[in-house]
mmCIF file of C-alpha atoms in Angstrom:
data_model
loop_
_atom_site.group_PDB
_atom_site.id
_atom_site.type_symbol
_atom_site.label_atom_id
_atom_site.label_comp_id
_atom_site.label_asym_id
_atom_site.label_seq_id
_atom_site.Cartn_x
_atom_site.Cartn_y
_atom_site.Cartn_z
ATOM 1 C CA UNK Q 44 -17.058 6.508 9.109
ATOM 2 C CA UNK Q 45 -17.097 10.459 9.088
ATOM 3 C CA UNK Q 46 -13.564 12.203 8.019
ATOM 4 C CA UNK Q 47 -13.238 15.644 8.310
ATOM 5 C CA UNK Q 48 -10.251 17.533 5.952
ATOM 6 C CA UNK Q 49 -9.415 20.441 4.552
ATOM 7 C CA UNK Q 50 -10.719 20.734 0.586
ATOM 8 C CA UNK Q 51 -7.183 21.602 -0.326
ATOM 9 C CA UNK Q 52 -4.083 19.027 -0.085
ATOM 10 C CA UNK Q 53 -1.284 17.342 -1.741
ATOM 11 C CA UNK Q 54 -0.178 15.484 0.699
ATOM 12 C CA UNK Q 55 -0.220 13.192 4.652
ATOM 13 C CA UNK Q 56 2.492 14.320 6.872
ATOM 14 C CA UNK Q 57 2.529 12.825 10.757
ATOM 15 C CA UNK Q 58 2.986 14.782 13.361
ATOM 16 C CA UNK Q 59 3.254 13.502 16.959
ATOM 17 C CA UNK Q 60 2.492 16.218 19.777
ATOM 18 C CA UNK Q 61 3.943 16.440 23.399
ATOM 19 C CA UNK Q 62 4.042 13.502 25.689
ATOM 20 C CA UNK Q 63 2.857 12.614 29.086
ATOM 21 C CA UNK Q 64 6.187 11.983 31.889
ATOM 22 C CA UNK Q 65 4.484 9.007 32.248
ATOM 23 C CA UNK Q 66 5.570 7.549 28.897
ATOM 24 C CA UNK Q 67 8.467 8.486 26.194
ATOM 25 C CA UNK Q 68 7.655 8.792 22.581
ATOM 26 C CA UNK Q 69 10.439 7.092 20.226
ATOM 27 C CA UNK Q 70 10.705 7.612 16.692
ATOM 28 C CA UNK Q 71 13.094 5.760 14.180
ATOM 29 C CA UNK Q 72 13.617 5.838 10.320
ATOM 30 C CA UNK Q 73 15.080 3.447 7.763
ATOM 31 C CA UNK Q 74 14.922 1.531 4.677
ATOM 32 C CA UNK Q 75 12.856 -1.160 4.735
ATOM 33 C CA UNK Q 76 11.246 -3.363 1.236
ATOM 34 C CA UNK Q 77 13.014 -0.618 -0.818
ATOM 35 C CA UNK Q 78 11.120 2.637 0.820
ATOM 36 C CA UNK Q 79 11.025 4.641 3.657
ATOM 37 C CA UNK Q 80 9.676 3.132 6.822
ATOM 38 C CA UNK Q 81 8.902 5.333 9.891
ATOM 39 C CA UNK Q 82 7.888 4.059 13.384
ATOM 40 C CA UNK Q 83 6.586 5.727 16.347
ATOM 41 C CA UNK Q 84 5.551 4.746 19.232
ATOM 42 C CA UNK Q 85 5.091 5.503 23.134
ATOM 43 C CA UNK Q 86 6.454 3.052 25.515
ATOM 44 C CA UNK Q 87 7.160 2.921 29.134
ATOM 45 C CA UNK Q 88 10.869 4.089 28.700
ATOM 46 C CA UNK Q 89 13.473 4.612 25.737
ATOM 47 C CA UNK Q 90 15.580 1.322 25.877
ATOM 48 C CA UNK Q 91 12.249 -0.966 25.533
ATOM 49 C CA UNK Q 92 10.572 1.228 22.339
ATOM 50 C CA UNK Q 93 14.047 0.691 20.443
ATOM 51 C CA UNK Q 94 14.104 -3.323 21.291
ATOM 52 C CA UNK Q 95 10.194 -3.084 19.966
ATOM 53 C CA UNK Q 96 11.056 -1.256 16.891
ATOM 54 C CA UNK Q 97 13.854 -3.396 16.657
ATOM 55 C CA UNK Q 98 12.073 -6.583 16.636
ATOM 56 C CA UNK Q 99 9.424 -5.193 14.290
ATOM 57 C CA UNK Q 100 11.971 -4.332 11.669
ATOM 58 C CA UNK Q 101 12.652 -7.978 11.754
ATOM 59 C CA UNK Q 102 9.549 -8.781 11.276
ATOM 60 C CA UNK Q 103 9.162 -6.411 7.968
ATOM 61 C CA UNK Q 104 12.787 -7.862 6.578
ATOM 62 C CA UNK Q 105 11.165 -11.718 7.140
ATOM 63 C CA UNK Q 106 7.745 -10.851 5.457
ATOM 64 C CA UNK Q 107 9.642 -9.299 2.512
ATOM 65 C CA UNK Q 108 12.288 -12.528 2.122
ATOM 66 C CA UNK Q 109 8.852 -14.292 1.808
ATOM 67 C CA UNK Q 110 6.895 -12.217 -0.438
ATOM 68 C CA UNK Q 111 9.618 -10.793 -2.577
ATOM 69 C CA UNK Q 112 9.725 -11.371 -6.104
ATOM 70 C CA UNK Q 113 13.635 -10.342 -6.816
ATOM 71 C CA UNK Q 114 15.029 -13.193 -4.284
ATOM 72 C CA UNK Q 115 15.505 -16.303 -6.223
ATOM 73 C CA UNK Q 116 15.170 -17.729 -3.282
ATOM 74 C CA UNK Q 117 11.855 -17.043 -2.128
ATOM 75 C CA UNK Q 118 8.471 -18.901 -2.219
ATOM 76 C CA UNK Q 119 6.955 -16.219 -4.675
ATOM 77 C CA UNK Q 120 9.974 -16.498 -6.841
ATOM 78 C CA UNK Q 121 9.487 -20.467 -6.670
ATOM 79 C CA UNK Q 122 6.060 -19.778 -7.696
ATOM 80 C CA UNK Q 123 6.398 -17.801 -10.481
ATOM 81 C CA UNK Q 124 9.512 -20.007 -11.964
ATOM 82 C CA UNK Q 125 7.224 -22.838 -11.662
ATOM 83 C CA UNK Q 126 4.652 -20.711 -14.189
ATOM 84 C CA UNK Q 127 2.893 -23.354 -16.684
ATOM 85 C CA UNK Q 128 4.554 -26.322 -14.570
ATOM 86 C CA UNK Q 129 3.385 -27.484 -11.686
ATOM 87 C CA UNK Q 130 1.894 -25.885 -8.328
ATOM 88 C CA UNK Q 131 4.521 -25.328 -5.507
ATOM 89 C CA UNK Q 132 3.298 -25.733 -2.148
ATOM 90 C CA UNK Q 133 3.576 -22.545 0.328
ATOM 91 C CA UNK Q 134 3.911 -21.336 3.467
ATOM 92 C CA UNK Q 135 -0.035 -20.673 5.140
ATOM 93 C CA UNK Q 136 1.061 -17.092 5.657
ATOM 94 C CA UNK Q 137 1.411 -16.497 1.972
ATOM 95 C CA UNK Q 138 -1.019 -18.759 0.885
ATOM 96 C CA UNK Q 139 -3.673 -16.471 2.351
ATOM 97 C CA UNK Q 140 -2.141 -13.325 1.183
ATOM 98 C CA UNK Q 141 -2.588 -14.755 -2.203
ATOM 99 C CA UNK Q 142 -6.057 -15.582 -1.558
ATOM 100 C CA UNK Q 143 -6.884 -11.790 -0.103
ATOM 101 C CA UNK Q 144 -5.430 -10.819 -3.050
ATOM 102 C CA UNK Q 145 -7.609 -12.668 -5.847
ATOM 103 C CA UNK Q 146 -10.372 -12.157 -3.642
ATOM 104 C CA UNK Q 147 -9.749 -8.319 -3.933
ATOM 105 C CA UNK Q 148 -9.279 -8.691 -7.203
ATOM 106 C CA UNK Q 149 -13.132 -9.844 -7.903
ATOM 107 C CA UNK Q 150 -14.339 -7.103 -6.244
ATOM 108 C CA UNK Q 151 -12.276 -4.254 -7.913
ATOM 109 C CA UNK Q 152 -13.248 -6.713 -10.702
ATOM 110 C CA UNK Q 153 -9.838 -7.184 -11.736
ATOM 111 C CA UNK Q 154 -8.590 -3.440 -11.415
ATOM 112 C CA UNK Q 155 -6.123 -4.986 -8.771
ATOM 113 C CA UNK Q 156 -4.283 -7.494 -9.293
ATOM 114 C CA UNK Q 157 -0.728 -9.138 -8.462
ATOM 115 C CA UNK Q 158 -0.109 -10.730 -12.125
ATOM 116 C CA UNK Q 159 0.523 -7.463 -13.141
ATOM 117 C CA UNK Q 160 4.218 -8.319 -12.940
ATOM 118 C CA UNK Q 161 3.955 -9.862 -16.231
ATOM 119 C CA UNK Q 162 4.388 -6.651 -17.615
ATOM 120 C CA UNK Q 163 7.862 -6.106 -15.575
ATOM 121 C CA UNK Q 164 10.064 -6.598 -18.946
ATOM 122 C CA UNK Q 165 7.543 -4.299 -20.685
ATOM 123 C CA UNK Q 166 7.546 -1.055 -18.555
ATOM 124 C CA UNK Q 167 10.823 -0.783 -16.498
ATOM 125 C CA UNK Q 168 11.403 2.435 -14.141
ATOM 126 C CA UNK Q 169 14.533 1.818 -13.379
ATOM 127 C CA UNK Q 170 15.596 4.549 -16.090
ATOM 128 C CA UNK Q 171 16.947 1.739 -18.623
ATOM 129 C CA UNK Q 172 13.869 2.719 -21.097
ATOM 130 C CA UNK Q 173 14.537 4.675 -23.893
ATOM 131 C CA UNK Q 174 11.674 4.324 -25.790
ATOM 132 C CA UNK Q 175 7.498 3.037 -25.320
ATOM 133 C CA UNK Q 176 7.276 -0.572 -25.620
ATOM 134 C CA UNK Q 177 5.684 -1.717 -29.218
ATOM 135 C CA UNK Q 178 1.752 -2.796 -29.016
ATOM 136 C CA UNK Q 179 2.867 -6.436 -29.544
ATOM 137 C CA UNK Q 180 4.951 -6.360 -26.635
ATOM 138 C CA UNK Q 181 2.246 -5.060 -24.689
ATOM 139 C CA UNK Q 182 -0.281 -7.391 -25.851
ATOM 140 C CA UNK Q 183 1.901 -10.220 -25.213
ATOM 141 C CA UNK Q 184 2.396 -8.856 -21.540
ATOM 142 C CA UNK Q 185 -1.254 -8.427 -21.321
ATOM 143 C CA UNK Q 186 -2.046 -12.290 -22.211
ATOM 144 C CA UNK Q 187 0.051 -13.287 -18.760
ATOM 145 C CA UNK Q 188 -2.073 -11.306 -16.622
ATOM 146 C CA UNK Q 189 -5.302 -12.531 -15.055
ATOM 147 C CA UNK Q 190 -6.146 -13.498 -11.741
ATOM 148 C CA UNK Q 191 -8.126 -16.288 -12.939
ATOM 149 C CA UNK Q 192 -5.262 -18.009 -13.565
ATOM 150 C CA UNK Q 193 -3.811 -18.208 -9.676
ATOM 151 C CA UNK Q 194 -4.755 -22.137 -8.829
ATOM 152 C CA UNK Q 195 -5.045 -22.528 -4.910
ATOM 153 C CA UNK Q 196 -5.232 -25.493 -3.718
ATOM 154 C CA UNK Q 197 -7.009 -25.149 -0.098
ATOM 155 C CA UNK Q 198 -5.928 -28.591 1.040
ATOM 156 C CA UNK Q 199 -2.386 -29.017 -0.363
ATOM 157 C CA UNK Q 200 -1.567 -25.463 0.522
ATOM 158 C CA UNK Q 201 -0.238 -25.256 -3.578
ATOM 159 C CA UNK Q 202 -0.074 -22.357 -5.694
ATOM 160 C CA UNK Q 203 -0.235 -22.600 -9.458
ATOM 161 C CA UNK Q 204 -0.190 -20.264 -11.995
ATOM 162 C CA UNK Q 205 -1.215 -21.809 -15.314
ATOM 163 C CA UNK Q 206 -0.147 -19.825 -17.886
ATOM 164 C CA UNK Q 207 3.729 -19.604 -18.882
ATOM 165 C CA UNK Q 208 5.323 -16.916 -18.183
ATOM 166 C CA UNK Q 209 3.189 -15.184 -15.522
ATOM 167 C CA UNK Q 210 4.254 -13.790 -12.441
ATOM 168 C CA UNK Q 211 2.819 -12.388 -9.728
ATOM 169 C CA UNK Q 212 3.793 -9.306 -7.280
ATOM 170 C CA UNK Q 213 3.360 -7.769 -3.895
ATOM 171 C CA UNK Q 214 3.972 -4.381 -5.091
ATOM 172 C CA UNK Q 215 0.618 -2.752 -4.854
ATOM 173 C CA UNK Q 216 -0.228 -4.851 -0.986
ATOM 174 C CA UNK Q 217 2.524 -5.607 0.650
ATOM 175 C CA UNK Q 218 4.125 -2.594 2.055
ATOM 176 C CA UNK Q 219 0.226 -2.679 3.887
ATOM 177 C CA UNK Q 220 0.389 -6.058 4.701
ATOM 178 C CA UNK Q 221 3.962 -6.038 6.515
ATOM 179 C CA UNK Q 222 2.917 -2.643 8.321
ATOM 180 C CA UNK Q 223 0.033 -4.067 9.394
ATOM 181 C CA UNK Q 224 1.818 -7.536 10.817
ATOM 182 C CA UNK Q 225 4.595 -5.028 12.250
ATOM 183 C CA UNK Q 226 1.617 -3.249 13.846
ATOM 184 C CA UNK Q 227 0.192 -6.426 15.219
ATOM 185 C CA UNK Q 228 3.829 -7.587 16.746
ATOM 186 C CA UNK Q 229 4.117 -4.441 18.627
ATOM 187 C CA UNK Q 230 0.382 -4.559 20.097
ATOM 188 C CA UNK Q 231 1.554 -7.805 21.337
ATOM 189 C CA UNK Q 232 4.606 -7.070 22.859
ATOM 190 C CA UNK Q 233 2.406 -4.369 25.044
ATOM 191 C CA UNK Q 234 3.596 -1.219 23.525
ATOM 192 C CA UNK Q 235 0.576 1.315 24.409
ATOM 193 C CA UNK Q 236 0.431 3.165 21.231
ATOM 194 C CA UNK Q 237 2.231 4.017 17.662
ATOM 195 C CA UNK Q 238 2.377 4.565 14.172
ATOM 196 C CA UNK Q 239 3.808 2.505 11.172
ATOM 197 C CA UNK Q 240 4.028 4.723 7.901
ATOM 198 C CA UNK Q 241 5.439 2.699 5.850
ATOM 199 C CA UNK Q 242 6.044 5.110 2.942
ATOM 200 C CA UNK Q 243 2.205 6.628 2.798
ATOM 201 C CA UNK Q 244 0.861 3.086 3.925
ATOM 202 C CA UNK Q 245 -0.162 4.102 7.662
ATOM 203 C CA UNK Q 246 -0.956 2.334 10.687
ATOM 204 C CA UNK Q 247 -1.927 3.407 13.596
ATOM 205 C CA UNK Q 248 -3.148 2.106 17.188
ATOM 206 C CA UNK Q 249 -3.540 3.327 20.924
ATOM 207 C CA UNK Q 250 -3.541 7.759 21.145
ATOM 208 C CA UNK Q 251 -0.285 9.800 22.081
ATOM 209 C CA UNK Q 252 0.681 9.517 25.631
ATOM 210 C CA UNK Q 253 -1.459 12.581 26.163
ATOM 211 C CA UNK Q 254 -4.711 10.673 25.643
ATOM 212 C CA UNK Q 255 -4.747 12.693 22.080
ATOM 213 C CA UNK Q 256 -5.788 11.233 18.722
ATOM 214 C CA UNK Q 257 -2.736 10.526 15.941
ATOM 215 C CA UNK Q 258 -3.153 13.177 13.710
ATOM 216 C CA UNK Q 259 -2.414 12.984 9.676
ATOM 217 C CA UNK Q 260 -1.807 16.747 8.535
ATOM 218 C CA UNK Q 261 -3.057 17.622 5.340
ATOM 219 C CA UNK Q 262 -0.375 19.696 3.371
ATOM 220 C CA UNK Q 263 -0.357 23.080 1.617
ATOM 221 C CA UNK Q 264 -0.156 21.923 -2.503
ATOM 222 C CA UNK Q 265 1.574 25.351 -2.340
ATOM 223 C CA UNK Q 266 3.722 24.779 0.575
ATOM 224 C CA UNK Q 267 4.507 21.752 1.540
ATOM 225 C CA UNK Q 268 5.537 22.313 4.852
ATOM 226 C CA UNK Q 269 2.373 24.173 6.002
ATOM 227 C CA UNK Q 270 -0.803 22.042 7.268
ATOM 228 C CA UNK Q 271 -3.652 23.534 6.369
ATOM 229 C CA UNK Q 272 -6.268 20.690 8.403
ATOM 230 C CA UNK Q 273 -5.369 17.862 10.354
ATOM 231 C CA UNK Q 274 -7.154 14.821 10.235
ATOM 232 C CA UNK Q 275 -7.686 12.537 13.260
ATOM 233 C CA UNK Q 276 -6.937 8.204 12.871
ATOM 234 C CA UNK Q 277 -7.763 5.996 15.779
ATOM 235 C CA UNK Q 278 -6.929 2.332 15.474
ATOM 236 C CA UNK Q 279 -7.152 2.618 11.840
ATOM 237 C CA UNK Q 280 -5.136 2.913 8.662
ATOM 238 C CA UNK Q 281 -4.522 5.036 5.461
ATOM 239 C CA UNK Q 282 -2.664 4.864 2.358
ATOM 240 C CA UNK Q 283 -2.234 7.132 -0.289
ATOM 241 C CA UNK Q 284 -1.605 6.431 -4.201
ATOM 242 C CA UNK Q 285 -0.557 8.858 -7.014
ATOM 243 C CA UNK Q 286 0.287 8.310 -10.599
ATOM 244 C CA UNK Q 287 2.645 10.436 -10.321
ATOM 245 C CA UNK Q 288 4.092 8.841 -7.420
ATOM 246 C CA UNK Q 289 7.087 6.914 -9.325
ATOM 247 C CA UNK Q 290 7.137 7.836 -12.957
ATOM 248 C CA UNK Q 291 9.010 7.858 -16.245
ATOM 249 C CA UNK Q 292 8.289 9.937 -19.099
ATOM 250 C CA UNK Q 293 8.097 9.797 -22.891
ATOM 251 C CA UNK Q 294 7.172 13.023 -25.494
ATOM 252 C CA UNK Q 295 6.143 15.407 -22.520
ATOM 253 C CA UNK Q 296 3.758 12.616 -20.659
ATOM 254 C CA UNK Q 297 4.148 10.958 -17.610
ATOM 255 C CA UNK Q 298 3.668 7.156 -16.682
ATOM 256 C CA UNK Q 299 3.026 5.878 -13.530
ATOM 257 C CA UNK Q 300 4.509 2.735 -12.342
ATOM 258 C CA UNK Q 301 0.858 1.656 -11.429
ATOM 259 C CA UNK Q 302 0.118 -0.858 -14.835
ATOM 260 C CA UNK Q 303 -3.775 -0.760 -15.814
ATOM 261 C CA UNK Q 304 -4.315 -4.802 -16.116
ATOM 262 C CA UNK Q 305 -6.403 -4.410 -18.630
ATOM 263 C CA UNK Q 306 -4.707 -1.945 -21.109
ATOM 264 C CA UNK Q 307 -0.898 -3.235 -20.273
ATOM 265 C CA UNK Q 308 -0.902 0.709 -20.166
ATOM 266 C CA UNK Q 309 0.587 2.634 -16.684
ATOM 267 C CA UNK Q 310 -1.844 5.174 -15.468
ATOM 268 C CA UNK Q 311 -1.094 8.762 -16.214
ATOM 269 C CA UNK Q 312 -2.651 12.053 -15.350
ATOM 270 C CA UNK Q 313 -2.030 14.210 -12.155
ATOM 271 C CA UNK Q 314 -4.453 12.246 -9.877
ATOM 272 C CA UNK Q 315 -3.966 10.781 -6.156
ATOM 273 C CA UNK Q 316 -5.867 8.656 -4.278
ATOM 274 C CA UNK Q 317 -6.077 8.315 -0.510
ATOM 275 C CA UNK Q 318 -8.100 5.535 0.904
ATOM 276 C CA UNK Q 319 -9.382 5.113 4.686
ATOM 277 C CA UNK Q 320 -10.076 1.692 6.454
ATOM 278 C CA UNK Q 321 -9.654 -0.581 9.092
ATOM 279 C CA UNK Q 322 -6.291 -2.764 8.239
ATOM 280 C CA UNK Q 323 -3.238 -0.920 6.169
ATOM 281 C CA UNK Q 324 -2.906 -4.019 3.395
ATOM 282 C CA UNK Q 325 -6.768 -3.304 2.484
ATOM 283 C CA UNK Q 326 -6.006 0.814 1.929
ATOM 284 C CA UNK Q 327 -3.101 -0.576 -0.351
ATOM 285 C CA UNK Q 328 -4.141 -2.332 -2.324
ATOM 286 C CA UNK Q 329 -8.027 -0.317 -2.952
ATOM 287 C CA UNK Q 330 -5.652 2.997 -3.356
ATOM 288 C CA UNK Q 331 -4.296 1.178 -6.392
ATOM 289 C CA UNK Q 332 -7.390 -0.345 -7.711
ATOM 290 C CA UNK Q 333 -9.034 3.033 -7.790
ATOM 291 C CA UNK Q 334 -6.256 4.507 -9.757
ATOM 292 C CA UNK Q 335 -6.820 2.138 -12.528
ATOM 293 C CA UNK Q 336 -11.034 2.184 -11.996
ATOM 294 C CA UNK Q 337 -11.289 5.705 -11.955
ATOM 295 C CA UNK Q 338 -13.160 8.420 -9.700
ATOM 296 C CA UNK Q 339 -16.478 7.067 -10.551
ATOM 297 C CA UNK Q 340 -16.091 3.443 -10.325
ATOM 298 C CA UNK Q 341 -13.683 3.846 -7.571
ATOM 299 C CA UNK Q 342 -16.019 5.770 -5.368
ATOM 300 C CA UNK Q 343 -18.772 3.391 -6.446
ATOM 301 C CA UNK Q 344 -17.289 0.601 -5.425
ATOM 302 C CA UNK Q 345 -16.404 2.158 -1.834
ATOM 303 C CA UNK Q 346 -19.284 3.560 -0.975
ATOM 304 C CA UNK Q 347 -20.668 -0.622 -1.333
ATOM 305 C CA UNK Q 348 -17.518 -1.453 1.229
ATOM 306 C CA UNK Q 349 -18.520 -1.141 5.059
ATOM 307 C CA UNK Q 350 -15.872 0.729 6.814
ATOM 308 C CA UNK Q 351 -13.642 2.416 3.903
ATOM 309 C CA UNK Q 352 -13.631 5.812 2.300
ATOM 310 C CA UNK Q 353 -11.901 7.465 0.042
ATOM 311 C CA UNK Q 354 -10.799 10.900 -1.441
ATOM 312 C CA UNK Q 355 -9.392 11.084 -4.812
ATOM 313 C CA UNK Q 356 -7.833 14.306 -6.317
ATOM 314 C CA UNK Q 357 -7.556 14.693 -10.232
ATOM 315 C CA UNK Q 358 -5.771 17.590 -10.748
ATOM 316 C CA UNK Q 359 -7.491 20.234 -8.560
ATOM 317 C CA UNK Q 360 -10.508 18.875 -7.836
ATOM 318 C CA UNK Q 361 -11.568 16.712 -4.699
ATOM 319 C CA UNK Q 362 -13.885 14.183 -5.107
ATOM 320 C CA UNK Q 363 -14.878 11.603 -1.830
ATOM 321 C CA UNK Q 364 -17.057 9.150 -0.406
ATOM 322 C CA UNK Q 365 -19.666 9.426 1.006
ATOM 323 C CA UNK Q 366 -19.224 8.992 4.602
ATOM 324 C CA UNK Q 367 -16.365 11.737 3.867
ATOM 325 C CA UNK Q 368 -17.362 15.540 4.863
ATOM 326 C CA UNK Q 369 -15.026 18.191 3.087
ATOM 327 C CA UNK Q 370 -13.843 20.725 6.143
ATOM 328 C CA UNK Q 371 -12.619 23.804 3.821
ATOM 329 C CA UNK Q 372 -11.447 25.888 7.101
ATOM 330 C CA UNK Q 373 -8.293 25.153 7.861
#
């Protein structure tokens, strides 16, 4: 997979160019999972594209009633009460997501995973923290995570998480994995061609009604509204990660909201990570991994993966894959 980009950027913008009469290009913004969702996409005429968004919107609001950890009601909330327990039996639909999720897990070897939420009464960014938690506290966080400790049960359809007190959290795949199921609902309801971004997770199938490629602009760091490169995405996705994303910040240092598994510790530093491949879920969840692996594992481990790439920026200095070719004319 060869990407071509500008050497300088900060950050993905979408632009959509002119349209064919043929087909009308309808775009639509909201709240969806607690971000910013935006969907475009070219349909035969105005009235169907808004039923389509429509109906994929519903489809994002039932994925997160499933996979939501805040809804009492939910089956990951039922999961994670049931900590130390017993196993709770699950829908197939999350099932699987849990398995894709340990099984990304032993290949990032552990630098992604979803019991990170054990550390959600440790590190809070909701601006309630007034000062960094004590090294027991983190320690005792630490000793709930481990994706070792997610039981599946392939025949029973149970999920069991042994230790008590551990929970588990879509945070870091699941803004992927519902743009990527919205994505799929739309493809099969015949709309020719869109894009999901579902706040830097992006989707994208079909070309514009022109025949032309979607195109991710690569931002000024120095002006944010001027592109400096474009880059093109054809039925593919791409998400982008920074630690300095969602933050809070103690003695002059920032914390990312991104917890290192293995430290109990959010990553810090100016770095962001943007991460090519075929299905939006997959970029997710690798663009956090490689946050807490570093440049040099990160990359590593990428270049081993058949179909993904990956461009990480610490600071200001671009580092990539190596099916990635640096384009420094804008």
């Amino acid at each position: 997979m060869r990407v071509y980009l500008s050497i300088i950027f900060s950050l993905l913008m979408l632009m959509v160019y002119g349209q064919d009469k043929k087909y009308v290009t309808v775009k639509k913004s909201l709240t969806l999972m607690g971000e910013r969702f935006d969907f475009t996409v070219v349909s035969v005429n105005e009235e169907l594209a808004y039923i389509n968004i429509q109906e994929a919107v519903g489809e994002i609001r039932r994925i997160e009633k499933l996979i939501s950890s805040w809804d009492p009601e939910s089956e990951t909330s039922l999961i994670n009460q049931n900590a130390g327990i017993k196993p709770v039996k699950v829908s197939i639909e999350l099932f699987k997501l849990i398995d894709r999720s340990k099984q990304i897990s032993e290949i990032t070897n552990g630098a992604f995973d979803i019991t990170f939420a054990s550390m959600d009464k440790v590190w809070k960014f909701d601006g309630s923290m007034t000062d960094i938690p004590s090294k027991q506290e983190i320690e005792n966080g630490i000793g709930k995570i481990g994706h070792q400790s997610i039981i599946l049960d392939n025949s029973e359809k149970t999920v069991f998480l042994k230790k008590p007190g551990m929970k588990i959290s879509f945070g870091a795949i699941g803004k992927g994995y519902a743009a990527d199921r919205a994505k799929e609902l739309l493809v099969s309801k015949k709309v020719v061609a869109g894009v999901i971004n579902a706040s830097g997770d992006i989707t994208t199938w079909g070309t514009k009604a022109t025949g032309e490629k979607w195109l991710i602009g690569i931002a000024n760091p120095s002006n944010q509204k001027k592109v400096v490169s474009w880059l093109p995405i054809l039925e593919s996705s791409v998400a982008i990660a920074g630690s300095s994303k969602k933050y809070i910040l103690f003695n002059g240092k920032k914390y990312s909201n991104i917890i290192n598994p293995f430290t109990g510790i959010p990553t810090s530093g100016e770095v962001q990570v943007t991460v090519f491949a075929k299905s939006a879920e997959l970029c997710d969840a690798l663009a956090t991994a490689i946050l807490v692996m570093g440049k040099d594992a990160g990359l590593s481990l990428v270049n081993q993966l058949g179909g993904t790439e990956a461009i990480i920026k610490e600071n200001e200095t671009i580092y990539k894959s190596s099916g990635i070719i640096l384009d420094q004319e804008p």
